[in-house]
Amino acid sequence: QVQLVESGGGSVQSGGALRLSCEASGYTHRSYCMGWFRQAPGQEREGVAALDADGTTKYADSVKGRFTISVASGKLASYLQMNSLKPDDTAMYYCAAVERGSILWTPDRPRLLLPDEYSTWGQGTQVTVTS
């Protein structure tokens, strides 16, 4: 059974950068769609970025041009480089994974950012951006 562990969160000033990591264990292959989500207190969990096994990437409009998702070569791991951070980016960040082909293909791939499409979740890492 695949397990995910996030790291790299912390507190940073507005305009700063952080790199989140998500390491997987218990996998038998690496054909997964990897996603990053966040949840602020009192708000619903929202999709931030996703990278499908076919190389398709999807970003929330709020992070386009600032965040970059990537995956490791040779192991199942995902990274989220976050630049130009804003106080609105403050949230608990979660890594998620689902086997390739599990998410229904639709034009522009909006389903890649839907939490309900993912089957495996990490425990989260807190990101706090101060002004």
mmCIF file of N, CA and C in Angstrom:
data_model
loop_
_atom_site.group_PDB
_atom_site.id
_atom_site.type_symbol
_atom_site.label_atom_id
_atom_site.label_comp_id
_atom_site.label_asym_id
_atom_site.label_seq_id
_atom_site.Cartn_x
_atom_site.Cartn_y
_atom_site.Cartn_z
ATOM 1 N N GLN A 1 0.850 -1.183 0.000
ATOM 2 C CA GLN A 1 0.000 0.000 0.000
ATOM 3 C C GLN A 1 0.887 1.236 0.000
ATOM 4 N N VAL A 2 0.585 2.166 -0.904
ATOM 5 C CA VAL A 2 1.393 3.368 -1.035
ATOM 6 C C VAL A 2 1.142 4.303 0.141
ATOM 7 N N GLN A 3 2.221 4.831 0.681
ATOM 8 C CA GLN A 3 2.142 5.847 1.722
ATOM 9 C C GLN A 3 2.935 7.064 1.279
ATOM 10 N N LEU A 4 2.448 8.243 1.652
ATOM 11 C CA LEU A 4 3.083 9.498 1.255
ATOM 12 C C LEU A 4 3.471 10.300 2.492
ATOM 13 N N VAL A 5 4.646 10.903 2.442
ATOM 14 C CA VAL A 5 5.116 11.743 3.549
ATOM 15 C C VAL A 5 5.610 13.062 2.973
ATOM 16 N N GLU A 6 5.001 14.166 3.425
ATOM 17 C CA GLU A 6 5.407 15.491 2.981
ATOM 18 C C GLU A 6 6.448 16.074 3.935
ATOM 19 N N SER A 7 7.242 16.986 3.392
ATOM 20 C CA SER A 7 8.192 17.741 4.200
ATOM 21 C C SER A 7 8.483 19.051 3.489
ATOM 22 N N GLY A 8 9.133 19.953 4.202
ATOM 23 C CA GLY A 8 9.568 21.200 3.591
ATOM 24 C C GLY A 8 8.744 22.423 3.943
ATOM 25 N N GLY A 9 7.666 22.214 4.699
ATOM 26 C CA GLY A 9 6.875 23.368 5.093
ATOM 27 C C GLY A 9 7.602 24.239 6.095
ATOM 28 N N GLY A 10 7.017 25.381 6.374
ATOM 29 C CA GLY A 10 7.624 26.282 7.341
ATOM 30 C C GLY A 10 7.016 27.657 7.257
ATOM 31 N N SER A 11 7.679 28.596 7.900
ATOM 32 C CA SER A 11 7.223 29.972 7.904
ATOM 33 C C SER A 11 8.174 30.822 7.080
ATOM 34 N N VAL A 12 7.613 31.653 6.206
ATOM 35 C CA VAL A 12 8.436 32.469 5.320
ATOM 36 C C VAL A 12 7.749 33.815 5.135
ATOM 37 N N GLN A 13 8.531 34.824 4.868
ATOM 38 C CA GLN A 13 7.967 36.146 4.628
ATOM 39 C C GLN A 13 7.388 36.239 3.221
ATOM 40 N N SER A 14 6.457 37.153 3.064
ATOM 41 C CA SER A 14 5.865 37.389 1.756
ATOM 42 C C SER A 14 6.948 37.672 0.720
ATOM 43 N N GLY A 15 6.819 37.035 -0.439
ATOM 44 C CA GLY A 15 7.836 37.153 -1.478
ATOM 45 C C GLY A 15 8.889 36.072 -1.432
ATOM 46 N N GLY A 16 8.890 35.297 -0.370
ATOM 47 C CA GLY A 16 9.876 34.241 -0.213
ATOM 48 C C GLY A 16 9.506 32.974 -0.972
ATOM 49 N N ALA A 17 10.304 31.932 -0.756
ATOM 50 C CA ALA A 17 10.111 30.675 -1.468
ATOM 51 C C ALA A 17 10.259 29.486 -0.533
ATOM 52 N N LEU A 18 9.586 28.421 -0.880
ATOM 53 C CA LEU A 18 9.706 27.143 -0.174
ATOM 54 C C LEU A 18 9.611 26.026 -1.199
ATOM 55 N N ARG A 19 10.216 24.898 -0.877
ATOM 56 C CA ARG A 19 10.120 23.713 -1.720
ATOM 57 C C ARG A 19 9.589 22.569 -0.880
ATOM 58 N N LEU A 20 8.423 22.094 -1.238
ATOM 59 C CA LEU A 20 7.817 20.968 -0.548
ATOM 60 C C LEU A 20 8.203 19.663 -1.250
ATOM 61 N N SER A 21 8.392 18.646 -0.442
ATOM 62 C CA SER A 21 8.726 17.324 -0.974
ATOM 63 C C SER A 21 7.687 16.306 -0.522
ATOM 64 N N CYS A 22 7.479 15.322 -1.350
ATOM 65 C CA CYS A 22 6.542 14.229 -1.055
ATOM 66 C C CYS A 22 7.216 12.929 -1.454
ATOM 67 N N GLU A 23 7.531 12.135 -0.463
ATOM 68 C CA GLU A 23 8.197 10.863 -0.703
ATOM 69 C C GLU A 23 7.210 9.717 -0.518
ATOM 70 N N ALA A 24 7.217 8.791 -1.459
ATOM 71 C CA ALA A 24 6.306 7.656 -1.403
ATOM 72 C C ALA A 24 7.043 6.393 -0.984
ATOM 73 N N SER A 25 6.315 5.504 -0.332
ATOM 74 C CA SER A 25 6.840 4.186 -0.002
ATOM 75 C C SER A 25 5.743 3.160 -0.245
ATOM 76 N N GLY A 26 6.137 1.905 -0.343
ATOM 77 C CA GLY A 26 5.163 0.835 -0.518
ATOM 78 C C GLY A 26 4.634 0.685 -1.931
ATOM 79 N N TYR A 27 5.241 1.375 -2.897
ATOM 80 C CA TYR A 27 4.753 1.278 -4.272
ATOM 81 C C TYR A 27 5.484 0.179 -5.020
ATOM 82 N N THR A 28 4.797 -0.360 -6.034
ATOM 83 C CA THR A 28 5.395 -1.404 -6.855
ATOM 84 C C THR A 28 5.659 -0.926 -8.275
ATOM 85 N N HIS A 29 5.140 0.247 -8.620
ATOM 86 C CA HIS A 29 5.412 0.868 -9.907
ATOM 87 C C HIS A 29 5.321 2.368 -9.709
ATOM 88 N N ARG A 30 5.680 3.159 -10.721
ATOM 89 C CA ARG A 30 5.713 4.620 -10.575
ATOM 90 C C ARG A 30 4.731 5.336 -11.481
ATOM 91 N N SER A 31 3.737 4.606 -12.004
ATOM 92 C CA SER A 31 2.746 5.213 -12.890
ATOM 93 C C SER A 31 1.603 5.797 -12.075
ATOM 94 N N TYR A 32 1.872 6.952 -11.512
ATOM 95 C CA TYR A 32 0.878 7.627 -10.685
ATOM 96 C C TYR A 32 0.714 9.064 -11.140
ATOM 97 N N CYS A 33 -0.461 9.579 -10.931
ATOM 98 C CA CYS A 33 -0.706 11.016 -11.036
ATOM 99 C C CYS A 33 -0.472 11.584 -9.641
ATOM 100 N N MET A 34 0.365 12.614 -9.562
ATOM 101 C CA MET A 34 0.699 13.226 -8.274
ATOM 102 C C MET A 34 0.082 14.615 -8.202
ATOM 103 N N GLY A 35 -0.481 14.917 -7.055
ATOM 104 C CA GLY A 35 -1.094 16.223 -6.886
ATOM 105 C C GLY A 35 -0.723 16.864 -5.566
ATOM 106 N N TRP A 36 -0.816 18.181 -5.545
ATOM 107 C CA TRP A 36 -0.632 18.953 -4.327
ATOM 108 C C TRP A 36 -1.916 19.741 -4.066
ATOM 109 N N PHE A 37 -2.349 19.701 -2.828
ATOM 110 C CA PHE A 37 -3.564 20.376 -2.419
ATOM 111 C C PHE A 37 -3.261 21.198 -1.171
ATOM 112 N N ARG A 38 -4.148 22.126 -0.855
ATOM 113 C CA ARG A 38 -3.980 22.894 0.363
ATOM 114 C C ARG A 38 -5.332 23.178 0.991
ATOM 115 N N GLN A 39 -5.275 23.379 2.297
ATOM 116 C CA GLN A 39 -6.499 23.667 3.043
ATOM 117 C C GLN A 39 -6.186 24.661 4.141
ATOM 118 N N ALA A 40 -6.845 25.806 4.052
ATOM 119 C CA ALA A 40 -6.723 26.825 5.087
ATOM 120 C C ALA A 40 -7.840 26.616 6.105
ATOM 121 N N PRO A 41 -7.655 27.084 7.336
ATOM 122 C CA PRO A 41 -8.692 26.918 8.363
ATOM 123 C C PRO A 41 -10.040 27.450 7.899
ATOM 124 N N GLY A 42 -11.070 26.638 8.047
ATOM 125 C CA GLY A 42 -12.415 27.052 7.690
ATOM 126 C C GLY A 42 -12.729 27.003 6.203
ATOM 127 N N GLN A 43 -11.772 26.532 5.416
ATOM 128 C CA GLN A 43 -11.981 26.478 3.976
ATOM 129 C C GLN A 43 -11.897 25.041 3.474
ATOM 130 N N GLU A 44 -12.436 24.825 2.293
ATOM 131 C CA GLU A 44 -12.372 23.504 1.688
ATOM 132 C C GLU A 44 -10.972 23.253 1.122
ATOM 133 N N ARG A 45 -10.642 21.984 1.012
ATOM 134 C CA ARG A 45 -9.372 21.617 0.399
ATOM 135 C C ARG A 45 -9.435 21.947 -1.087
ATOM 136 N N GLU A 46 -8.374 22.557 -1.587
ATOM 137 C CA GLU A 46 -8.353 22.952 -2.995
ATOM 138 C C GLU A 46 -7.111 22.427 -3.692
ATOM 139 N N GLY A 47 -7.266 22.137 -4.962
ATOM 140 C CA GLY A 47 -6.139 21.678 -5.753
ATOM 141 C C GLY A 47 -5.208 22.815 -6.096
ATOM 142 N N VAL A 48 -3.913 22.560 -5.991
ATOM 143 C CA VAL A 48 -2.897 23.565 -6.279
ATOM 144 C C VAL A 48 -2.174 23.231 -7.578
ATOM 145 N N ALA A 49 -1.696 22.004 -7.667
ATOM 146 C CA ALA A 49 -0.947 21.587 -8.843
ATOM 147 C C ALA A 49 -1.003 20.075 -8.966
ATOM 148 N N ALA A 50 -0.937 19.600 -10.202
ATOM 149 C CA ALA A 50 -0.946 18.156 -10.439
ATOM 150 C C ALA A 50 -0.077 17.837 -11.633
ATOM 151 N N LEU A 51 0.478 16.641 -11.606
ATOM 152 C CA LEU A 51 1.322 16.168 -12.701
ATOM 153 C C LEU A 51 0.951 14.730 -12.978
ATOM 154 N N ASP A 52 0.345 14.510 -14.133
ATOM 155 C CA ASP A 52 -0.081 13.174 -14.486
ATOM 156 C C ASP A 52 1.113 12.378 -15.009
ATOM 157 N N ALA A 53 0.953 11.070 -15.038
ATOM 158 C CA ALA A 53 2.043 10.204 -15.480
ATOM 159 C C ALA A 53 2.402 10.415 -16.951
ATOM 160 N N ASP A 54 1.480 11.020 -17.729
ATOM 161 C CA ASP A 54 1.779 11.286 -19.136
ATOM 162 C C ASP A 54 2.474 12.627 -19.323
ATOM 163 N N GLY A 55 2.784 13.302 -18.219
ATOM 164 C CA GLY A 55 3.490 14.573 -18.283
ATOM 165 C C GLY A 55 2.602 15.794 -18.254
ATOM 166 N N THR A 56 1.298 15.593 -18.283
ATOM 167 C CA THR A 56 0.375 16.733 -18.234
ATOM 168 C C THR A 56 0.444 17.409 -16.870
ATOM 169 N N THR A 57 0.568 18.724 -16.859
ATOM 170 C CA THR A 57 0.534 19.488 -15.625
ATOM 171 C C THR A 57 -0.717 20.359 -15.591
ATOM 172 N N LYS A 58 -1.163 20.624 -14.382
ATOM 173 C CA LYS A 58 -2.340 21.459 -14.177
ATOM 174 C C LYS A 58 -2.106 22.290 -12.941
ATOM 175 N N TYR A 59 -2.354 23.590 -13.030
ATOM 176 C CA TYR A 59 -2.177 24.490 -11.910
ATOM 177 C C TYR A 59 -3.455 25.273 -11.634
ATOM 178 N N ALA A 60 -3.674 25.571 -10.369
ATOM 179 C CA ALA A 60 -4.740 26.489 -10.018
ATOM 180 C C ALA A 60 -4.351 27.876 -10.527
ATOM 181 N N ASP A 61 -5.349 28.645 -10.952
ATOM 182 C CA ASP A 61 -5.068 29.983 -11.476
ATOM 183 C C ASP A 61 -4.300 30.840 -10.471
ATOM 184 N N SER A 62 -4.574 30.623 -9.196
ATOM 185 C CA SER A 62 -3.969 31.459 -8.150
ATOM 186 C C SER A 62 -2.473 31.229 -7.997
ATOM 187 N N VAL A 63 -1.952 30.143 -8.532
ATOM 188 C CA VAL A 63 -0.524 29.844 -8.346
ATOM 189 C C VAL A 63 0.246 29.780 -9.659
ATOM 190 N N LYS A 64 -0.443 29.932 -10.767
ATOM 191 C CA LYS A 64 0.231 29.869 -12.070
ATOM 192 C C LYS A 64 1.348 30.901 -12.151
ATOM 193 N N GLY A 65 2.493 30.459 -12.636
ATOM 194 C CA GLY A 65 3.639 31.345 -12.761
ATOM 195 C C GLY A 65 4.457 31.473 -11.490
ATOM 196 N N ARG A 66 3.945 30.956 -10.375
ATOM 197 C CA ARG A 66 4.666 31.044 -9.101
ATOM 198 C C ARG A 66 5.070 29.670 -8.573
ATOM 199 N N PHE A 67 4.224 28.670 -8.786
ATOM 200 C CA PHE A 67 4.471 27.322 -8.286
ATOM 201 C C PHE A 67 4.825 26.404 -9.452
ATOM 202 N N THR A 68 5.684 25.434 -9.165
ATOM 203 C CA THR A 68 6.062 24.437 -10.168
ATOM 204 C C THR A 68 6.067 23.059 -9.528
ATOM 205 N N ILE A 69 5.342 22.141 -10.152
ATOM 206 C CA ILE A 69 5.320 20.765 -9.672
ATOM 207 C C ILE A 69 6.288 19.937 -10.508
ATOM 208 N N SER A 70 6.946 19.004 -9.861
ATOM 209 C CA SER A 70 7.842 18.104 -10.568
ATOM 210 C C SER A 70 7.837 16.753 -9.861
ATOM 211 N N VAL A 71 8.378 15.770 -10.544
ATOM 212 C CA VAL A 71 8.507 14.448 -9.946
ATOM 213 C C VAL A 71 9.944 13.995 -10.096
ATOM 214 N N ALA A 72 10.335 13.068 -9.244
ATOM 215 C CA ALA A 72 11.687 12.558 -9.282
ATOM 216 C C ALA A 72 11.831 11.512 -10.377
ATOM 217 N N SER A 73 13.046 11.301 -10.802
ATOM 218 C CA SER A 73 13.327 10.205 -11.726
ATOM 219 C C SER A 73 13.887 9.044 -10.911
ATOM 220 N N GLY A 74 13.353 7.868 -11.162
ATOM 221 C CA GLY A 74 13.880 6.704 -10.485
ATOM 222 C C GLY A 74 13.163 6.328 -9.203
ATOM 223 N N LYS A 75 12.267 7.184 -8.739
ATOM 224 C CA LYS A 75 11.479 6.847 -7.555
ATOM 225 C C LYS A 75 10.167 7.619 -7.612
ATOM 226 N N LEU A 76 9.238 7.215 -6.780
ATOM 227 C CA LEU A 76 7.956 7.907 -6.734
ATOM 228 C C LEU A 76 8.046 9.007 -5.684
ATOM 229 N N ALA A 77 8.214 10.219 -6.174
ATOM 230 C CA ALA A 77 8.306 11.381 -5.308
ATOM 231 C C ALA A 77 7.862 12.605 -6.093
ATOM 232 N N SER A 78 7.313 13.566 -5.395
ATOM 233 C CA SER A 78 6.827 14.780 -6.025
ATOM 234 C C SER A 78 7.349 15.978 -5.258
ATOM 235 N N TYR A 79 7.514 17.090 -5.967
ATOM 236 C CA TYR A 79 8.024 18.310 -5.368
ATOM 237 C C TYR A 79 7.162 19.485 -5.810
ATOM 238 N N LEU A 80 7.043 20.451 -4.919
ATOM 239 C CA LEU A 80 6.322 21.671 -5.252
ATOM 240 C C LEU A 80 7.218 22.857 -4.909
ATOM 241 N N GLN A 81 7.748 23.491 -5.934
ATOM 242 C CA GLN A 81 8.539 24.699 -5.744
ATOM 243 C C GLN A 81 7.592 25.880 -5.717
ATOM 244 N N MET A 82 7.619 26.620 -4.609
ATOM 245 C CA MET A 82 6.715 27.741 -4.430
ATOM 246 C C MET A 82 7.528 29.020 -4.328
ATOM 247 N N ASN A 83 7.369 29.887 -5.291
ATOM 248 C CA ASN A 83 8.061 31.172 -5.313
ATOM 249 C C ASN A 83 7.067 32.314 -5.139
ATOM 250 N N SER A 84 7.597 33.479 -4.835
ATOM 251 C CA SER A 84 6.763 34.679 -4.684
ATOM 252 C C SER A 84 5.562 34.406 -3.799
ATOM 253 N N LEU A 85 5.807 33.816 -2.669
ATOM 254 C CA LEU A 85 4.726 33.437 -1.777
ATOM 255 C C LEU A 85 3.992 34.645 -1.225
ATOM 256 N N LYS A 86 2.693 34.459 -1.027
ATOM 257 C CA LYS A 86 1.825 35.506 -0.513
ATOM 258 C C LYS A 86 1.149 35.015 0.765
ATOM 259 N N PRO A 87 0.690 35.929 1.605
ATOM 260 C CA PRO A 87 -0.037 35.492 2.808
ATOM 261 C C PRO A 87 -1.229 34.589 2.484
ATOM 262 N N ASP A 88 -1.873 34.796 1.340
ATOM 263 C CA ASP A 88 -3.005 33.951 0.947
ATOM 264 C C ASP A 88 -2.603 32.505 0.669
ATOM 265 N N ASP A 89 -1.317 32.244 0.530
ATOM 266 C CA ASP A 89 -0.839 30.876 0.320
ATOM 267 C C ASP A 89 -0.738 30.096 1.626
ATOM 268 N N THR A 90 -0.957 30.753 2.741
ATOM 269 C CA THR A 90 -0.883 30.097 4.044
ATOM 270 C C THR A 90 -1.943 29.006 4.146
ATOM 271 N N ALA A 91 -1.505 27.793 4.430
ATOM 272 C CA ALA A 91 -2.418 26.653 4.512
ATOM 273 C C ALA A 91 -1.631 25.400 4.891
ATOM 274 N N MET A 92 -2.367 24.344 5.172
ATOM 275 C CA MET A 92 -1.755 23.021 5.273
ATOM 276 C C MET A 92 -1.705 22.466 3.851
ATOM 277 N N TYR A 93 -0.537 22.010 3.444
ATOM 278 C CA TYR A 93 -0.356 21.475 2.105
ATOM 279 C C TYR A 93 -0.273 19.952 2.158
ATOM 280 N N TYR A 94 -1.009 19.326 1.266
ATOM 281 C CA TYR A 94 -1.077 17.874 1.213
ATOM 282 C C TYR A 94 -0.624 17.355 -0.141
ATOM 283 N N CYS A 95 0.103 16.272 -0.116
ATOM 284 C CA CYS A 95 0.458 15.541 -1.314
ATOM 285 C C CYS A 95 -0.552 14.411 -1.495
ATOM 286 N N ALA A 96 -0.870 14.102 -2.737
ATOM 287 C CA ALA A 96 -1.817 13.030 -3.024
ATOM 288 C C ALA A 96 -1.392 12.295 -4.285
ATOM 289 N N ALA A 97 -1.865 11.061 -4.389
ATOM 290 C CA ALA A 97 -1.511 10.238 -5.548
ATOM 291 C C ALA A 97 -2.683 9.343 -5.934
ATOM 292 N N VAL A 98 -2.723 9.042 -7.208
ATOM 293 C CA VAL A 98 -3.713 8.089 -7.710
ATOM 294 C C VAL A 98 -3.094 7.409 -8.922
ATOM 295 N N GLU A 99 -3.416 6.148 -9.128
ATOM 296 C CA GLU A 99 -2.817 5.402 -10.224
ATOM 297 C C GLU A 99 -3.189 6.014 -11.567
ATOM 298 N N ARG A 100 -2.245 5.965 -12.463
ATOM 299 C CA ARG A 100 -2.434 6.512 -13.810
ATOM 300 C C ARG A 100 -3.659 5.898 -14.455
ATOM 301 N N GLY A 101 -4.456 6.745 -15.091
ATOM 302 C CA GLY A 101 -5.643 6.266 -15.785
ATOM 303 C C GLY A 101 -6.897 6.266 -14.939
ATOM 304 N N SER A 102 -6.757 6.577 -13.643
ATOM 305 C CA SER A 102 -7.922 6.548 -12.760
ATOM 306 C C SER A 102 -8.796 7.784 -12.893
ATOM 307 N N ILE A 103 -8.191 8.894 -13.334
ATOM 308 C CA ILE A 103 -8.934 10.142 -13.453
ATOM 309 C C ILE A 103 -9.477 10.264 -14.875
ATOM 310 N N LEU A 104 -10.781 10.408 -14.985
ATOM 311 C CA LEU A 104 -11.418 10.522 -16.289
ATOM 312 C C LEU A 104 -10.825 11.682 -17.068
ATOM 313 N N TRP A 105 -10.449 11.413 -18.329
ATOM 314 C CA TRP A 105 -9.884 12.482 -19.156
ATOM 315 C C TRP A 105 -10.996 13.380 -19.657
ATOM 316 N N THR A 106 -10.816 14.667 -19.434
ATOM 317 C CA THR A 106 -11.707 15.675 -20.009
ATOM 318 C C THR A 106 -10.838 16.817 -20.505
ATOM 319 N N PRO A 107 -11.291 17.572 -21.499
ATOM 320 C CA PRO A 107 -10.477 18.664 -22.038
ATOM 321 C C PRO A 107 -10.035 19.629 -20.958
ATOM 322 N N ASP A 108 -8.777 20.029 -21.033
ATOM 323 C CA ASP A 108 -8.160 20.954 -20.090
ATOM 324 C C ASP A 108 -7.892 20.316 -18.727
ATOM 325 N N ARG A 109 -8.305 19.041 -18.556
ATOM 326 C CA ARG A 109 -7.963 18.244 -17.379
ATOM 327 C C ARG A 109 -8.305 18.890 -16.039
ATOM 328 N N PRO A 110 -9.482 19.463 -15.868
ATOM 329 C CA PRO A 110 -9.808 20.074 -14.566
ATOM 330 C C PRO A 110 -9.881 19.070 -13.429
ATOM 331 N N ARG A 111 -10.158 17.817 -13.756
ATOM 332 C CA ARG A 111 -10.324 16.804 -12.712
ATOM 333 C C ARG A 111 -9.005 16.500 -12.007
ATOM 334 N N LEU A 112 -7.906 16.887 -12.599
ATOM 335 C CA LEU A 112 -6.610 16.667 -11.941
ATOM 336 C C LEU A 112 -6.498 17.437 -10.630
ATOM 337 N N LEU A 113 -7.302 18.467 -10.460
ATOM 338 C CA LEU A 113 -7.231 19.281 -9.253
ATOM 339 C C LEU A 113 -8.402 19.029 -8.303
ATOM 340 N N LEU A 114 -9.117 17.953 -8.516
ATOM 341 C CA LEU A 114 -10.238 17.626 -7.635
ATOM 342 C C LEU A 114 -9.782 16.639 -6.555
ATOM 343 N N PRO A 115 -9.895 16.996 -5.289
ATOM 344 C CA PRO A 115 -9.443 16.100 -4.213
ATOM 345 C C PRO A 115 -10.083 14.717 -4.271
ATOM 346 N N ASP A 116 -11.342 14.632 -4.653
ATOM 347 C CA ASP A 116 -12.054 13.352 -4.653
ATOM 348 C C ASP A 116 -11.485 12.364 -5.663
ATOM 349 N N GLU A 117 -10.676 12.840 -6.605
ATOM 350 C CA GLU A 117 -10.100 11.948 -7.613
ATOM 351 C C GLU A 117 -8.897 11.163 -7.077
ATOM 352 N N TYR A 118 -8.381 11.537 -5.922
ATOM 353 C CA TYR A 118 -7.146 10.947 -5.414
ATOM 354 C C TYR A 118 -7.427 9.957 -4.291
ATOM 355 N N SER A 119 -6.670 8.873 -4.280
ATOM 356 C CA SER A 119 -6.931 7.784 -3.343
ATOM 357 C C SER A 119 -5.960 7.727 -2.175
ATOM 358 N N THR A 120 -4.804 8.333 -2.330
ATOM 359 C CA THR A 120 -3.770 8.230 -1.296
ATOM 360 C C THR A 120 -3.308 9.632 -0.919
ATOM 361 N N TRP A 121 -3.210 9.881 0.378
ATOM 362 C CA TRP A 121 -2.880 11.212 0.883
ATOM 363 C C TRP A 121 -1.779 11.143 1.924
ATOM 364 N N GLY A 122 -0.984 12.196 1.957
ATOM 365 C CA GLY A 122 -0.024 12.362 3.032
ATOM 366 C C GLY A 122 -0.678 13.057 4.208
ATOM 367 N N GLN A 123 0.128 13.271 5.248
ATOM 368 C CA GLN A 123 -0.402 13.845 6.479
ATOM 369 C C GLN A 123 -0.421 15.367 6.461
ATOM 370 N N GLY A 124 0.274 15.963 5.512
ATOM 371 C CA GLY A 124 0.276 17.414 5.376
ATOM 372 C C GLY A 124 1.496 18.066 5.982
ATOM 373 N N THR A 125 1.820 19.233 5.453
ATOM 374 C CA THR A 125 2.898 20.060 5.992
ATOM 375 C C THR A 125 2.421 21.514 5.959
ATOM 376 N N GLN A 126 2.658 22.215 7.050
ATOM 377 C CA GLN A 126 2.120 23.572 7.200
ATOM 378 C C GLN A 126 3.017 24.590 6.511
ATOM 379 N N VAL A 127 2.392 25.476 5.768
ATOM 380 C CA VAL A 127 3.077 26.607 5.147
ATOM 381 C C VAL A 127 2.434 27.888 5.671
ATOM 382 N N THR A 128 3.258 28.753 6.241
ATOM 383 C CA THR A 128 2.775 30.022 6.758
ATOM 384 C C THR A 128 3.562 31.152 6.111
ATOM 385 N N VAL A 129 2.856 32.080 5.496
ATOM 386 C CA VAL A 129 3.491 33.216 4.839
ATOM 387 C C VAL A 129 3.080 34.484 5.575
ATOM 388 N N THR A 130 4.062 35.188 6.104
ATOM 389 C CA THR A 130 3.792 36.392 6.876
ATOM 390 C C THR A 130 4.041 37.636 6.022
ATOM 391 N N SER A 131 3.260 38.653 6.302
ATOM 392 C CA SER A 131 3.398 39.902 5.517
ATOM 393 C C SER A 131 4.417 40.834 6.146
#
